[in-house]
Amino acid sequence: MIPGGKKDVSFGALDSDIALPEKQVVLTEDQKIAINRIMTGDEKLYYLYGVTGSGKTEVFLNCAEQVI
């Protein structure tokens, strides 16, 4: 993605040899329940809602990781 109007900008390559520290995530009980319902449910679509910072992204990433 390139910022609007800046089509001739060149960016340096990312160094893929840089090791990033693994961050251990501790899920809340609500997140565990949501993940379990999504992964074991029969529905094809789920609406995950909550306030900003409530951990929706972590639930999404956990489910995506399990599927992959």
PDB file of C-alpha atoms in Angstrom:
ATOM      1  CA  MET A   1       0.000   0.000   0.000  1.00  0.00           C
ATOM      2  CA  ILE A   2       1.394   3.361  -0.999  1.00  0.00           C
ATOM      3  CA  PRO A   3       0.207   6.667   0.528  1.00  0.00           C
ATOM      4  CA  GLY A   4      -2.091   8.645  -1.762  1.00  0.00           C
ATOM      5  CA  GLY A   5      -0.343  10.425  -4.628  1.00  0.00           C
ATOM      6  CA  LYS A   6       3.102   8.967  -3.879  1.00  0.00           C
ATOM      7  CA  LYS A   7       3.522   6.463  -6.680  1.00  0.00           C
ATOM      8  CA  ASP A   8       7.258   6.965  -7.268  1.00  0.00           C
ATOM      9  CA  VAL A   9       8.441   6.294  -3.713  1.00  0.00           C
ATOM     10  CA  SER A  10      10.855   3.429  -3.229  1.00  0.00           C
ATOM     11  CA  PHE A  11      11.148   1.597   0.062  1.00  0.00           C
ATOM     12  CA  GLY A  12      14.051  -0.513   1.231  1.00  0.00           C
ATOM     13  CA  ALA A  13      13.584  -4.254   1.535  1.00  0.00           C
ATOM     14  CA  LEU A  14      12.693  -5.695   4.908  1.00  0.00           C
ATOM     15  CA  ASP A  15      15.348  -7.855   6.533  1.00  0.00           C
ATOM     16  CA  SER A  16      13.683 -11.241   7.063  1.00  0.00           C
ATOM     17  CA  ASP A  17      16.560 -12.479   9.215  1.00  0.00           C
ATOM     18  CA  ILE A  18      15.576 -10.296  12.153  1.00  0.00           C
ATOM     19  CA  ALA A  19      14.167 -12.460  14.938  1.00  0.00           C
ATOM     20  CA  LEU A  20      11.205 -10.882  16.675  1.00  0.00           C
ATOM     21  CA  PRO A  21      10.506 -11.861  20.267  1.00  0.00           C
ATOM     22  CA  GLU A  22       7.530 -14.169  20.753  1.00  0.00           C
ATOM     23  CA  LYS A  23       4.889 -12.508  22.895  1.00  0.00           C
ATOM     24  CA  GLN A  24       2.961 -14.900  25.103  1.00  0.00           C
ATOM     25  CA  VAL A  25      -0.707 -13.927  25.073  1.00  0.00           C
ATOM     26  CA  VAL A  26      -2.940 -14.871  27.988  1.00  0.00           C
ATOM     27  CA  LEU A  27      -6.559 -15.186  26.889  1.00  0.00           C
ATOM     28  CA  THR A  28      -9.440 -14.144  29.121  1.00  0.00           C
ATOM     29  CA  GLU A  29     -12.266 -16.556  29.932  1.00  0.00           C
ATOM     30  CA  ASP A  30     -14.589 -14.639  27.574  1.00  0.00           C
ATOM     31  CA  GLN A  31     -12.047 -14.961  24.757  1.00  0.00           C
ATOM     32  CA  LYS A  32     -11.678 -18.705  25.406  1.00  0.00           C
ATOM     33  CA  ILE A  33     -15.457 -19.133  25.322  1.00  0.00           C
ATOM     34  CA  ALA A  34     -15.727 -17.158  22.068  1.00  0.00           C
ATOM     35  CA  ILE A  35     -12.937 -19.188  20.437  1.00  0.00           C
ATOM     36  CA  ASN A  36     -14.522 -22.459  21.534  1.00  0.00           C
ATOM     37  CA  ARG A  37     -17.948 -21.463  20.206  1.00  0.00           C
ATOM     38  CA  ILE A  38     -16.509 -20.336  16.882  1.00  0.00           C
ATOM     39  CA  MET A  39     -14.334 -23.414  16.421  1.00  0.00           C
ATOM     40  CA  THR A  40     -16.985 -25.974  17.442  1.00  0.00           C
ATOM     41  CA  GLY A  41     -20.108 -24.228  16.133  1.00  0.00           C
ATOM     42  CA  ASP A  42     -22.147 -25.104  13.080  1.00  0.00           C
ATOM     43  CA  GLU A  43     -22.569 -21.557  11.793  1.00  0.00           C
ATOM     44  CA  LYS A  44     -20.569 -20.355   8.802  1.00  0.00           C
ATOM     45  CA  LEU A  45     -20.431 -16.717   9.916  1.00  0.00           C
ATOM     46  CA  TYR A  46     -19.915 -15.170  13.333  1.00  0.00           C
ATOM     47  CA  TYR A  47     -20.210 -11.553  14.417  1.00  0.00           C
ATOM     48  CA  LEU A  48     -17.554 -10.785  16.998  1.00  0.00           C
ATOM     49  CA  TYR A  49     -18.225  -7.517  18.783  1.00  0.00           C
ATOM     50  CA  GLY A  50     -16.885  -5.623  21.763  1.00  0.00           C
ATOM     51  CA  VAL A  51     -15.382  -2.340  22.814  1.00  0.00           C
ATOM     52  CA  THR A  52     -11.989  -1.202  21.574  1.00  0.00           C
ATOM     53  CA  GLY A  53      -9.253  -3.112  23.361  1.00  0.00           C
ATOM     54  CA  SER A  54     -11.496  -5.997  24.432  1.00  0.00           C
ATOM     55  CA  GLY A  55      -9.448  -8.626  22.568  1.00  0.00           C
ATOM     56  CA  LYS A  56     -11.478  -9.238  19.405  1.00  0.00           C
ATOM     57  CA  THR A  57      -8.354  -9.318  17.262  1.00  0.00           C
ATOM     58  CA  GLU A  58      -6.735 -11.914  19.512  1.00  0.00           C
ATOM     59  CA  VAL A  59      -9.840 -14.125  19.171  1.00  0.00           C
ATOM     60  CA  PHE A  60      -9.735 -13.713  15.381  1.00  0.00           C
ATOM     61  CA  LEU A  61      -6.008 -14.496  15.169  1.00  0.00           C
ATOM     62  CA  ASN A  62      -6.363 -17.532  17.426  1.00  0.00           C
ATOM     63  CA  CYS A  63      -9.201 -18.947  15.315  1.00  0.00           C
ATOM     64  CA  ALA A  64      -7.340 -18.224  12.073  1.00  0.00           C
ATOM     65  CA  GLU A  65      -4.217 -19.952  13.407  1.00  0.00           C
ATOM     66  CA  GLN A  66      -6.241 -23.046  14.341  1.00  0.00           C
ATOM     67  CA  VAL A  67      -7.847 -23.185  10.895  1.00  0.00           C
ATOM     68  CA  ILE A  68      -4.535 -22.768   9.078  1.00  0.00           C
TER      69      ILE A  68
END
